[in-house]
Short mmCIF file of C-alpha atoms in Angstrom, two decimals:
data_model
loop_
_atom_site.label_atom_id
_atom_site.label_comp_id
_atom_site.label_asym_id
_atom_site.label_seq_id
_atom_site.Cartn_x
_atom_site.Cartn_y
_atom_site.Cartn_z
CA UNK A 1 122.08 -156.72 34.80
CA UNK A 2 122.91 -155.06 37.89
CA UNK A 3 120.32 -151.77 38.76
CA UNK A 4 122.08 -148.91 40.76
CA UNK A 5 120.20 -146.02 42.52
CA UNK A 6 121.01 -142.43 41.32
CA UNK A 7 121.37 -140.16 44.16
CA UNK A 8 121.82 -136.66 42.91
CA UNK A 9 123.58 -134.18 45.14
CA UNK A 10 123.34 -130.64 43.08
CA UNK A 11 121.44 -129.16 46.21
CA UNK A 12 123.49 -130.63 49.05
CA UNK A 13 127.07 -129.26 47.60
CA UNK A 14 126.01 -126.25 45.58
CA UNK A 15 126.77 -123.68 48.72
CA UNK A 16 130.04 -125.42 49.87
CA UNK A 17 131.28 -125.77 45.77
CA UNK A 18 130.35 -121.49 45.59
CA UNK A 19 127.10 -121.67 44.12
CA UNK A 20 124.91 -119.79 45.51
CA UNK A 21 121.44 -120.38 44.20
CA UNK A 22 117.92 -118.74 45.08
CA UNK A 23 114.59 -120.81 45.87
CA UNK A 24 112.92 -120.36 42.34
CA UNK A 25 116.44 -122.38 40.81
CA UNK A 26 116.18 -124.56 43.71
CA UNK A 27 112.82 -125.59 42.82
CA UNK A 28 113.35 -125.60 38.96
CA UNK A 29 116.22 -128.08 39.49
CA UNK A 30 113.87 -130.44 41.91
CA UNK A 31 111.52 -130.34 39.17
CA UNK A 32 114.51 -131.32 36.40
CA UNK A 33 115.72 -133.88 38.69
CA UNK A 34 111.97 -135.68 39.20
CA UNK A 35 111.82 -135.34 35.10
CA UNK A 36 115.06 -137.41 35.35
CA UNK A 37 113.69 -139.95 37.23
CA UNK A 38 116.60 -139.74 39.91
CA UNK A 39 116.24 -142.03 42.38
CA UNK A 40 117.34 -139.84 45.35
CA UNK A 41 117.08 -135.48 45.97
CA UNK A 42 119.64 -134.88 48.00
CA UNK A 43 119.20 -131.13 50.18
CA UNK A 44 121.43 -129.71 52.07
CA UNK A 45 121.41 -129.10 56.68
CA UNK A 46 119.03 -127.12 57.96
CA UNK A 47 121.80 -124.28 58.65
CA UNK A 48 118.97 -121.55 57.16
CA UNK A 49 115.86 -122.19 60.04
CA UNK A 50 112.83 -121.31 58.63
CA UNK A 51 113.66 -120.88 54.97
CA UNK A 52 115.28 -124.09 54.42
CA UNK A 53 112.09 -126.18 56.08
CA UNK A 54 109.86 -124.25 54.05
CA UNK A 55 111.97 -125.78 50.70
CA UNK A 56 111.53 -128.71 51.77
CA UNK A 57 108.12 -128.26 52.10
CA UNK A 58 107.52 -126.50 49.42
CA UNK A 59 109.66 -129.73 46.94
CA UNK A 60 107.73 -132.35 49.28
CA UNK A 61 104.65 -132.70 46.81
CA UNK A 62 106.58 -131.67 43.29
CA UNK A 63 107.47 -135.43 43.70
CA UNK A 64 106.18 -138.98 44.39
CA UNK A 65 108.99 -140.91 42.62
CA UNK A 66 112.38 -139.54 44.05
CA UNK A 67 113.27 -139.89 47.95
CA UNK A 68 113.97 -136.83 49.64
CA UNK A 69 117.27 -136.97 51.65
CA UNK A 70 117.69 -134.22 54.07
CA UNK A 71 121.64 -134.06 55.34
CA UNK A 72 122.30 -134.04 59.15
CA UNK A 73 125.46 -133.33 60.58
CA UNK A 74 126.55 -134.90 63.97
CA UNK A 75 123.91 -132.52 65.90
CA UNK A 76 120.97 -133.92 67.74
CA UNK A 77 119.13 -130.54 68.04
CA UNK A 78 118.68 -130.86 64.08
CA UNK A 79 117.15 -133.67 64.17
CA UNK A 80 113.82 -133.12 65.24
CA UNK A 81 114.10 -130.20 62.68
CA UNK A 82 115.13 -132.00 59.82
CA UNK A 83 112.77 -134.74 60.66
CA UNK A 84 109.57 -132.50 60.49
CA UNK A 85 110.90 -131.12 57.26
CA UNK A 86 111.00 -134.00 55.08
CA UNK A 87 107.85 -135.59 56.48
CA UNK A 88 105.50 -133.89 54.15
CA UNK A 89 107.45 -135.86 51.67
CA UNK A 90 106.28 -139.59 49.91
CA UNK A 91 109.63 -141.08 50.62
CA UNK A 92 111.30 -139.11 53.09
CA UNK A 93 115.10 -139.68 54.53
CA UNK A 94 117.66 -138.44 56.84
CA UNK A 95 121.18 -138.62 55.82
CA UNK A 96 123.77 -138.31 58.48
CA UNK A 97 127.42 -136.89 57.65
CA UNK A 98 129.95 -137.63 60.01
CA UNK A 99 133.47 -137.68 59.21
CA UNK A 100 135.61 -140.43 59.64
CA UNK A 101 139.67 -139.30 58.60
CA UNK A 102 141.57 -138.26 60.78
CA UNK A 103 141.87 -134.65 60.24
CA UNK A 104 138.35 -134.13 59.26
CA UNK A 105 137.27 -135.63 62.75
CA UNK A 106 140.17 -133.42 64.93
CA UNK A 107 139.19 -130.31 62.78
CA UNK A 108 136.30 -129.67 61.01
CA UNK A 109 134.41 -131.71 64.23
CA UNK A 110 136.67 -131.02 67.08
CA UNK A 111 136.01 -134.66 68.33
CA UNK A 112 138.35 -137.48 68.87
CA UNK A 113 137.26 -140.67 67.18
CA UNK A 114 135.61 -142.73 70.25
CA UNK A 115 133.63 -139.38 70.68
CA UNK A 116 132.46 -139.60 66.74
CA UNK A 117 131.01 -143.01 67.29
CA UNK A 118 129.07 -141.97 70.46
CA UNK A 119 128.00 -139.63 68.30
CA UNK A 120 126.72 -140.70 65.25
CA UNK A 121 125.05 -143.68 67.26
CA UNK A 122 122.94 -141.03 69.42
CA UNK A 123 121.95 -139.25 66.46
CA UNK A 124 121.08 -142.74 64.25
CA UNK A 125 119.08 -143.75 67.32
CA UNK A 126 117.54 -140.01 66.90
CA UNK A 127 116.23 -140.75 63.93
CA UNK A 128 116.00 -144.11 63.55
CA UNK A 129 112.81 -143.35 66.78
CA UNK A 130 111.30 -141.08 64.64
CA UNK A 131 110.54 -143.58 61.87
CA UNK A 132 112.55 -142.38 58.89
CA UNK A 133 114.77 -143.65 56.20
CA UNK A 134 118.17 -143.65 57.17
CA UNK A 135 121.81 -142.74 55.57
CA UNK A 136 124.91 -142.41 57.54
CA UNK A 137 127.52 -140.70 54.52
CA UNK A 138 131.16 -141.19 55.85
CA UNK A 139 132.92 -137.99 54.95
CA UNK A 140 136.60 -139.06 53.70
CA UNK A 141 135.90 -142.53 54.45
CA UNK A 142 139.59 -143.55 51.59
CA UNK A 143 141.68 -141.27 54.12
CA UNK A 144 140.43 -143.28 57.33
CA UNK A 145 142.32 -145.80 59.07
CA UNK A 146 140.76 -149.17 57.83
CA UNK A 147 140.46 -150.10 61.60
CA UNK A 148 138.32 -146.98 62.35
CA UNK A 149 136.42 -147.65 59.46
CA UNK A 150 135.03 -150.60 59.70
CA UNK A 151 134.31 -149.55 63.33
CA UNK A 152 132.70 -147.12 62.44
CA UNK A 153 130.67 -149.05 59.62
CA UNK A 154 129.58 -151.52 62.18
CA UNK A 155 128.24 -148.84 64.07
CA UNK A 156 126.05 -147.75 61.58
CA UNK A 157 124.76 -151.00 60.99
CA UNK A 158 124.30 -152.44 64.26
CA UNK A 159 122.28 -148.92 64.98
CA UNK A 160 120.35 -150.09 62.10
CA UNK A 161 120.65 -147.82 59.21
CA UNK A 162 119.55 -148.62 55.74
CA UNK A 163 122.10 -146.88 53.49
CA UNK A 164 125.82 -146.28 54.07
CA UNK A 165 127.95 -144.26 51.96
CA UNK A 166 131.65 -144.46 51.68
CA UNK A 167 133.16 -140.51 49.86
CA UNK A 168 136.32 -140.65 48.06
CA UNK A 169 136.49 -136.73 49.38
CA UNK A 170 140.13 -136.05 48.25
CA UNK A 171 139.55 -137.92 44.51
CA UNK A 172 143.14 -139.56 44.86
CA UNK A 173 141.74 -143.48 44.34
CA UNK A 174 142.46 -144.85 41.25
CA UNK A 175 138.87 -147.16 39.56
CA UNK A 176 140.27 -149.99 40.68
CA UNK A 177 141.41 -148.91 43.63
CA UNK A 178 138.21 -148.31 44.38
CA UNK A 179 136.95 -151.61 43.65
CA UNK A 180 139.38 -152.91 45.78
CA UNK A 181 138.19 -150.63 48.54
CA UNK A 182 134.44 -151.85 48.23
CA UNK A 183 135.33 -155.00 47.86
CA UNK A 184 137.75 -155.12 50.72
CA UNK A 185 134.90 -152.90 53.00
CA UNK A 186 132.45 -156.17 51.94
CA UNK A 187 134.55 -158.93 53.09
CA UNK A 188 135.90 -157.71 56.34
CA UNK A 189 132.06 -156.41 57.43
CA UNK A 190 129.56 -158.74 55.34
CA UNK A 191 126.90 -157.23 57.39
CA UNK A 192 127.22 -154.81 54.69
CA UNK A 193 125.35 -157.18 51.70
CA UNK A 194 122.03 -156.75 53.71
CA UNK A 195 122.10 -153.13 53.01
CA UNK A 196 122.93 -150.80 50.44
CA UNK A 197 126.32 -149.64 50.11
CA UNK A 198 126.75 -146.48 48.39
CA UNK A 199 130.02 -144.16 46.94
CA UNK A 200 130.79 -141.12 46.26
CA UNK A 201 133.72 -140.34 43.74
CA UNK A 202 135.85 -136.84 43.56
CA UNK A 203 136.62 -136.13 40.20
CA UNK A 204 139.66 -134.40 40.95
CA UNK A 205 141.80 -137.16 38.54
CA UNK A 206 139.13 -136.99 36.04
CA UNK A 207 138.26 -140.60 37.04
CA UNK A 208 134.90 -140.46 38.78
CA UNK A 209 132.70 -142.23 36.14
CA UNK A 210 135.02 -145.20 35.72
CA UNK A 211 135.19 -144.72 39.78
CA UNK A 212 131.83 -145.12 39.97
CA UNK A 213 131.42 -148.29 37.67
CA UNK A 214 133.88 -149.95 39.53
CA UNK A 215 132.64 -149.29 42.66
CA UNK A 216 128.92 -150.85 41.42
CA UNK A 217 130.88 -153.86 40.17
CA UNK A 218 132.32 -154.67 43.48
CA UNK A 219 128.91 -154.41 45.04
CA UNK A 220 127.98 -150.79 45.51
CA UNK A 221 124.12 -150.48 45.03
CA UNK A 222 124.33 -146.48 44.91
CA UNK A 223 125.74 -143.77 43.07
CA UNK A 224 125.75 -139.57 44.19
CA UNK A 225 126.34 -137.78 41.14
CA UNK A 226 126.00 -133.80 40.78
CA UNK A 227 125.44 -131.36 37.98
CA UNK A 228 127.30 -128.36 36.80
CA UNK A 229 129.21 -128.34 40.10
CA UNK A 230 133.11 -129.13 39.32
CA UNK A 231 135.24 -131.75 41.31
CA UNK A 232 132.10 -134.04 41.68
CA UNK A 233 130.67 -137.20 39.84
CA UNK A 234 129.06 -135.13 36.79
CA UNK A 235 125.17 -137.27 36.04
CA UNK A 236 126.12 -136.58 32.02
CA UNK A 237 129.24 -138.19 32.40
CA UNK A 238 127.88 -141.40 33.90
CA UNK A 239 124.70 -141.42 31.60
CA UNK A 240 127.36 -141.16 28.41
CA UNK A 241 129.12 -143.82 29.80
CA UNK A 242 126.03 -145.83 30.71
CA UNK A 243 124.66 -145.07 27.23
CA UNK A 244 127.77 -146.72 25.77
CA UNK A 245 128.90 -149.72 27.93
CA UNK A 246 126.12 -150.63 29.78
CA UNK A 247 125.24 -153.38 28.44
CA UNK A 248 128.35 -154.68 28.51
CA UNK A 249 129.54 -153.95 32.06
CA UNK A 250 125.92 -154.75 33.45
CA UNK A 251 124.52 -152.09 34.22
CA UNK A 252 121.39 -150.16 34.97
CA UNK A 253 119.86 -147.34 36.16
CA UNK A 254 116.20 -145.61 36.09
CA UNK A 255 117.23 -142.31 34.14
CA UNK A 256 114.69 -141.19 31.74
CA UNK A 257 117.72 -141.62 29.15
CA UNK A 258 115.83 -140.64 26.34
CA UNK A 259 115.57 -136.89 28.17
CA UNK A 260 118.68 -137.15 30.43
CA UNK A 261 120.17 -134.44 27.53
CA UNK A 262 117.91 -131.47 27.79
CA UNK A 263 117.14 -132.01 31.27
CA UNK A 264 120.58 -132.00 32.12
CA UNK A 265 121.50 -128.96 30.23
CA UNK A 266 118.57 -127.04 31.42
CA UNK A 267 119.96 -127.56 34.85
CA UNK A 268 123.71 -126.69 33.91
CA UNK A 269 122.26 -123.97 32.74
CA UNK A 270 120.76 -122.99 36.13
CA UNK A 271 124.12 -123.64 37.89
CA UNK A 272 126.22 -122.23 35.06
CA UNK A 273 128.88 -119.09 36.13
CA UNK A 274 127.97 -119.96 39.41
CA UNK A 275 129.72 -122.95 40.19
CA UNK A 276 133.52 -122.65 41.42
CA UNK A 277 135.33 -125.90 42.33
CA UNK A 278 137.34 -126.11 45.30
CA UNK A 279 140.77 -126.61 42.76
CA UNK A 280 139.59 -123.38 40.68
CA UNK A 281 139.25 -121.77 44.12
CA UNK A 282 142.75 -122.12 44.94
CA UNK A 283 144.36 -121.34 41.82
CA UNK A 284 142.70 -118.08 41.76
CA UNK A 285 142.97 -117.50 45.00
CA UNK A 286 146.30 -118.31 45.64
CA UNK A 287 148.06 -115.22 43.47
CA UNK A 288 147.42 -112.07 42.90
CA UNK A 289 147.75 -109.60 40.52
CA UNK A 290 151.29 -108.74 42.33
CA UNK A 291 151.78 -112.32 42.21
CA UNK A 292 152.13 -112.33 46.01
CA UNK A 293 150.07 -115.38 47.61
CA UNK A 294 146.61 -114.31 48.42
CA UNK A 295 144.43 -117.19 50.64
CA UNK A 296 140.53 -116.69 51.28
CA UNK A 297 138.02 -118.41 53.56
CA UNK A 298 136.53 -120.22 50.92
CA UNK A 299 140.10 -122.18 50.34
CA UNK A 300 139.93 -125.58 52.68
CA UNK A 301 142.54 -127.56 54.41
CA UNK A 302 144.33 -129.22 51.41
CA UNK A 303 144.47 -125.78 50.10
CA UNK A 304 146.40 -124.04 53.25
CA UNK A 305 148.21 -127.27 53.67
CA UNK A 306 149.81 -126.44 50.19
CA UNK A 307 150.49 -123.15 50.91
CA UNK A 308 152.38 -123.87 54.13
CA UNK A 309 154.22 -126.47 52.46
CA UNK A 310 154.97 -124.03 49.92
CA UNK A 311 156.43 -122.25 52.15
CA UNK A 312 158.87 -124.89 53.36
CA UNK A 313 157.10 -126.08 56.79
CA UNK A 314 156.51 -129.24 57.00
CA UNK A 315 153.62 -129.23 59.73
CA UNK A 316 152.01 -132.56 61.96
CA UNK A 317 147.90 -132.96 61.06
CA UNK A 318 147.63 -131.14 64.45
CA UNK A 319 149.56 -128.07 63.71
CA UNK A 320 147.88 -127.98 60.19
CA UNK A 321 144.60 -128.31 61.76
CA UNK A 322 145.49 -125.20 64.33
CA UNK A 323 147.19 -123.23 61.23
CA UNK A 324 143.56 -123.54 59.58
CA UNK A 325 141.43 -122.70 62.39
CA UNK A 326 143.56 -119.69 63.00
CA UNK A 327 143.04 -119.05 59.09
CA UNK A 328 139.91 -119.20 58.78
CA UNK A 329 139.06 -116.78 61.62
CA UNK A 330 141.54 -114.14 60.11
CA UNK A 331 140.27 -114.59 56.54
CA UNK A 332 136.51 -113.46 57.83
CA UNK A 333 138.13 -109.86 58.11
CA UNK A 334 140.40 -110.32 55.01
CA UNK A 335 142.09 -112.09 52.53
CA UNK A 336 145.69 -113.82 53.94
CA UNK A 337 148.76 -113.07 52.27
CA UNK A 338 151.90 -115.35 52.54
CA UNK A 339 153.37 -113.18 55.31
CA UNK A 340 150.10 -113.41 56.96
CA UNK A 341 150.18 -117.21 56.76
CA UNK A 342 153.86 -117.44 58.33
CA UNK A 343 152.85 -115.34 60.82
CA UNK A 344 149.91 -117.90 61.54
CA UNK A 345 152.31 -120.65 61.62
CA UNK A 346 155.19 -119.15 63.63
CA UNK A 347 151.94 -118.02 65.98
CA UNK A 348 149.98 -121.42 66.57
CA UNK A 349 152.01 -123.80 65.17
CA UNK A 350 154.01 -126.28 67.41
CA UNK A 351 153.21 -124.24 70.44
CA UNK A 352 155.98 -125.84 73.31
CA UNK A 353 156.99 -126.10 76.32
CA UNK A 354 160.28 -123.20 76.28
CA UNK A 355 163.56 -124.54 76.98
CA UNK A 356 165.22 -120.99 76.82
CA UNK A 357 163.41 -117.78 78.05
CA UNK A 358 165.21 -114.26 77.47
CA UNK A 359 165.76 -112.44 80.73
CA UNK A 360 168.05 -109.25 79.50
CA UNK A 361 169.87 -108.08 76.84
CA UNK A 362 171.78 -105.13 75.69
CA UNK A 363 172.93 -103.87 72.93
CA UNK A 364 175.69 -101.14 71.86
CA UNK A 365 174.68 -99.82 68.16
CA UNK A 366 176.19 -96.95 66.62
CA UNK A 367 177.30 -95.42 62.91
CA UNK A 368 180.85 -95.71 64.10
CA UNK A 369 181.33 -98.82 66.12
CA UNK A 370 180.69 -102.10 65.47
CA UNK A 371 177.19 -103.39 67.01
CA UNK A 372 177.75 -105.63 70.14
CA UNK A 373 175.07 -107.62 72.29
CA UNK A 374 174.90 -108.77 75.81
CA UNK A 375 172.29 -111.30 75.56
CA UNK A 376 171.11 -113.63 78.97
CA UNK A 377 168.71 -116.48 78.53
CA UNK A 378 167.37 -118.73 81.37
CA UNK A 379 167.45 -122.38 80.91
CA UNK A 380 166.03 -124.97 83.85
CA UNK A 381 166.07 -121.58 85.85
CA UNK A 382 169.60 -121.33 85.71
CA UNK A 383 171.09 -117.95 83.40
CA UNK A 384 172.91 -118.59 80.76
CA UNK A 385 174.50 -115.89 78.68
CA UNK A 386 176.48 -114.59 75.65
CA UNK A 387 178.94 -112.02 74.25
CA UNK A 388 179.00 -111.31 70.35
CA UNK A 389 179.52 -108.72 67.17
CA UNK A 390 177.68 -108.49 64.38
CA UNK A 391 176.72 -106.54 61.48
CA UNK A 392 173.98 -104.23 63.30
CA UNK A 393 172.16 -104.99 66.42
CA UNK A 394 169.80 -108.38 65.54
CA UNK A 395 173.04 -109.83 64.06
CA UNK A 396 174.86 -109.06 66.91
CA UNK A 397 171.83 -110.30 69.30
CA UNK A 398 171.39 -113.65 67.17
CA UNK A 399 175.11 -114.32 67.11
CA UNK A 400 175.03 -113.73 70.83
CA UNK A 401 172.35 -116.55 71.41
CA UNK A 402 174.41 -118.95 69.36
CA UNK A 403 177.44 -118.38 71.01
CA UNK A 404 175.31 -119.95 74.46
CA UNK A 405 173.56 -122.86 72.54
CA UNK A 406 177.04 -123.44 71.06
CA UNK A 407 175.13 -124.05 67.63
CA UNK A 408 174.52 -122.16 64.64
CA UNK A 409 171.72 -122.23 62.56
CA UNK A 410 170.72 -120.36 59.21
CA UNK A 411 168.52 -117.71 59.16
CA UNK A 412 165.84 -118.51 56.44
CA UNK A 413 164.27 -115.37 56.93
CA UNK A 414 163.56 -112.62 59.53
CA UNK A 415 160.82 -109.81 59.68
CA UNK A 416 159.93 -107.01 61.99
CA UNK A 417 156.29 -105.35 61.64
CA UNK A 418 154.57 -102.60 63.03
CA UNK A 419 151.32 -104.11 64.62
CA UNK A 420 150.16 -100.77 66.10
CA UNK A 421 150.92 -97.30 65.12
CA UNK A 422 152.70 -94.17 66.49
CA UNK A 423 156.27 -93.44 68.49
CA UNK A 424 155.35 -96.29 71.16
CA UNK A 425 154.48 -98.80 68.22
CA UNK A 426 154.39 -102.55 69.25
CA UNK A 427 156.31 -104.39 66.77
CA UNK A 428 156.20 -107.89 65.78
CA UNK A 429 159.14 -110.13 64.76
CA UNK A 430 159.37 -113.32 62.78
CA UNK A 431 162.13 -115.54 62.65
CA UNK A 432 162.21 -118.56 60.49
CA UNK A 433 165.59 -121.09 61.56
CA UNK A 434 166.25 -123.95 59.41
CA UNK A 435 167.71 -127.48 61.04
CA UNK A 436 168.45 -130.24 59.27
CA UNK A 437 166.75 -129.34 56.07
CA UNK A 438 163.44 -128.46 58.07
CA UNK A 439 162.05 -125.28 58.78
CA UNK A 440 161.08 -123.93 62.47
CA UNK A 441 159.23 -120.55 63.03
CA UNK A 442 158.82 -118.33 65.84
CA UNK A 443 156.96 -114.72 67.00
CA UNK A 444 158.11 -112.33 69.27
CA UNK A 445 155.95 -109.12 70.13
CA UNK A 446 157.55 -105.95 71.93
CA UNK A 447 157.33 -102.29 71.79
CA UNK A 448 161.45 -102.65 70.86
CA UNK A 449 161.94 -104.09 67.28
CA UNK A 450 165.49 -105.70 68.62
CA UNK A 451 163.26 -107.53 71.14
CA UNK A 452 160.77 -108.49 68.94
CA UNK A 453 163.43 -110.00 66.71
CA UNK A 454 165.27 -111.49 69.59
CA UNK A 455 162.06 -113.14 71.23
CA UNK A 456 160.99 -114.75 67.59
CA UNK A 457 164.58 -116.27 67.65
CA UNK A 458 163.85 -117.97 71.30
CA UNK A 459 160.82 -119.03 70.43
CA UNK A 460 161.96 -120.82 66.83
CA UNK A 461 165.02 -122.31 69.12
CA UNK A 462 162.57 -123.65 71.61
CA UNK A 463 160.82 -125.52 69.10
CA UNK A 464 164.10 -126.89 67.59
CA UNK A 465 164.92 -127.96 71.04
CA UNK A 466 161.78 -129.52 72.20
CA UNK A 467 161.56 -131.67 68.38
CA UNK A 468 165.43 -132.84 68.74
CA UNK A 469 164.70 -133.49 72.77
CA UNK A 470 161.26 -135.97 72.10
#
């Protein structure tokens, strides 16, 4: 019979799943959790100063059973903090997060992977001189490239840490997929027997229980479960299952089973109407009542990754990752519409070096003559320039820049808005070109709408040239 640790996460990922809870719950779920005999509290970083050191203060003597895991994020300056905070407690530990995937390093850490290792091995030494149990949790760890990883896991252990996590943080591994993954993590690094090795499941398939078992079964010696908060390992879920193949898969666990029903409901209970998963998030978020696309900063990168892709870009991890800084600053101020969100891409996305620039252009427009347009690019420094009708003044003007590139391409959409008011306006163009089946966008700004509109086509060309060019 194999005994894994429960590590409970409720506190960590309540404010980052929507729940917003005040001390008094805090403290009633603590108490819960110590009735559950939980092997592990986890809290969340010290973001809050003062108030979140005196919770952990306050928690340290409500237990003498359960560890008390404070999480770190890759900042030394919290470490001293966090350390004085869970000192008071009988079996204090640090865990550090640091991401490991690719996009989660570039964006959510702005550091490139070599600089994540120096790092995470600065702050493990941090902590590792002050004494206290140690837990490096590798944020993403099923999206990382396997040779990162196991860098990055024989960082940890070399640095000497006593408890590494692995997070399934997009849910899309299958149970035995994630045995495989354990078991494959075991064999290439089998520094990793003398420690504990520890998961944590999504349960955006539904699948984290089974997850979870086979996970243990491959050699995983910990478990983080949560309670009440969607798209996480639910602690009822796993005790049910426990409760009803245990015995026969092996397994173990110091829950106070014969309470693990009241005690979990009480805390539900606690959580309950505040809780809002990151997938509820996004369908409520993503229409309105119009039924127009409406994006807020609570949504998170696989959310605005579906909403660009919904509408038809397909963008590289770094153009995503500057499409979602850029979003998240705008939605502080407001939510972000679909036109919003093109804007944002067209503005940020595939920013290149401009193979055409506009120099002049004019254009005869009238209620009795057919629109023409004198349009003169520069390319290399040389100008270049074209002659063209068209059915009013952009057509004219885009027909005109075609007839210099010698190439046509369709117009998947155009829009001109007003970004300031009054007679001397400054309008703002958007022109989305599609080539090959793939969609380019570009922005042009000018106090003349037919510039505007003429500057967003140059700068959608420009990226069509630069992708076809390298």
């Amino acid at each position: 019979m194999k005994k894994a640790a429960v590590a409970d996460a409720t506190l960590r990922v309540c404010d980052h799943a929507g729940c917003t809870l005040g001390f008094k719950e805090k403290i009633e779920i603590v108490k819960h959790l110590d009735r559950l005999c939980v092997d592990v509290i986890e809290t969340a970083p010290l973001l809050n100063g003062k108030s979140d050191v005196l919770f952990l203060h306050t928690i340290a003597p409500l237990t003498s059973k359960c560890v008390i895991s404070c999480a770190v994020p890759l900042d030394e300056e919290l470490v001293d903090l966090s350390c004085q905070a869970v000192a008071k407690a009988a079996k204090p530990r640090l865990n550090i997060i640091a991401p490991v995937s690719t996009v989660q390093m570039e964006y959510h850490c702005h550091r490139k992977p070599e600089a994540v290792l120096e790092k995470l091995a600065a702050v493990i030494g941090k902590v590792r001189a002050a004494g206290i149990e140690t837990e490096v949790t590798f944020a993403d760890a099923t999206r990382a490239e396997n040779d990162f990883l196991i860098k990055a896991l024989n960082c940890a252990v070399e640095c000497g840490v006593e408890i590494i996590t692995v997070c399934d943080s997009a849910g899309t591994m299958l149970p035995g997929e994630m045995g495989d993954f354990i078991a494959g993590l075991k064999k290439a690094l089998p520094a990793l027997d003398d420690l504990t090795l520890s998961v944590e499941c999504s349960d955006e398939l539904h699948l984290a229980p089974a997850c979870a078992v086979s996970a243990i079964r491959a050699g995983a010696g910990q478990i983080k479960t949560a309670i009440g908060i969607p798209g996480r390992l639910q602690l009822g879920s796993l005790v049910d299952l426990l409760n009803a193949k245990g015995s026969t898969l092996g397994i173990s666990t110091s829950l106070n089973r014969t309470a693990c029903s009241s005690l979990i409901s009480s805390v539900e209970m606690i959580v309950a109407g505040k809780a809002v998963s990151n997938s509820a998030e996004k369908s409520a978020s993503f229409v309105s009542a119009s039924g127009d696309w409406k994006l807020a900063s609570s949504d998170d990168m696989a959310a605005i990754s579906e909403a660009v892709r919904k509408l038809g870009y397909e963008l590289s991890a770094g153009d995503l990752g500057n499409v979602y800084n850029e979003f998240q600053r705008i939605a502080q101020k407001k939510e972000v519409s679909a036109k919003d969100l093109d804007a944002i891409v067209a503005t940020v996305a595939m920013q290149v070096p401009p193979t055409y620039a506009l120099k002049s252009f004019v254009i005869n427009s009238g209620n009795i003559i057919t629109s023409m347009a004198h349009v003169i690019l520069l390319k290399n420094g040389e100008e270049v320039q074209g002659f063209s009708m068209g059915d009013g003044p952009i057509d004219a003007a885009f027909f005109a820049i075609e007839n210099i590139i010698g190439r046509h391409f369709e117009l998947d959409d155009f829009q001109i808005t007003a970004v300031t008011e009054g007679r001397e306006a400054v309008g703002s163009g958007i022109v989305r070109l599609r080539s090959n089946g793939k969609l380019y966008s570009g922005k042009g700004i000018s106090t003349d709408v037919i510039g505007a509109g003429i500057r967003a086509y140059v700068d959608a060309l420009n990226k069509i040239c630069y992708e076809e060019n390298n």
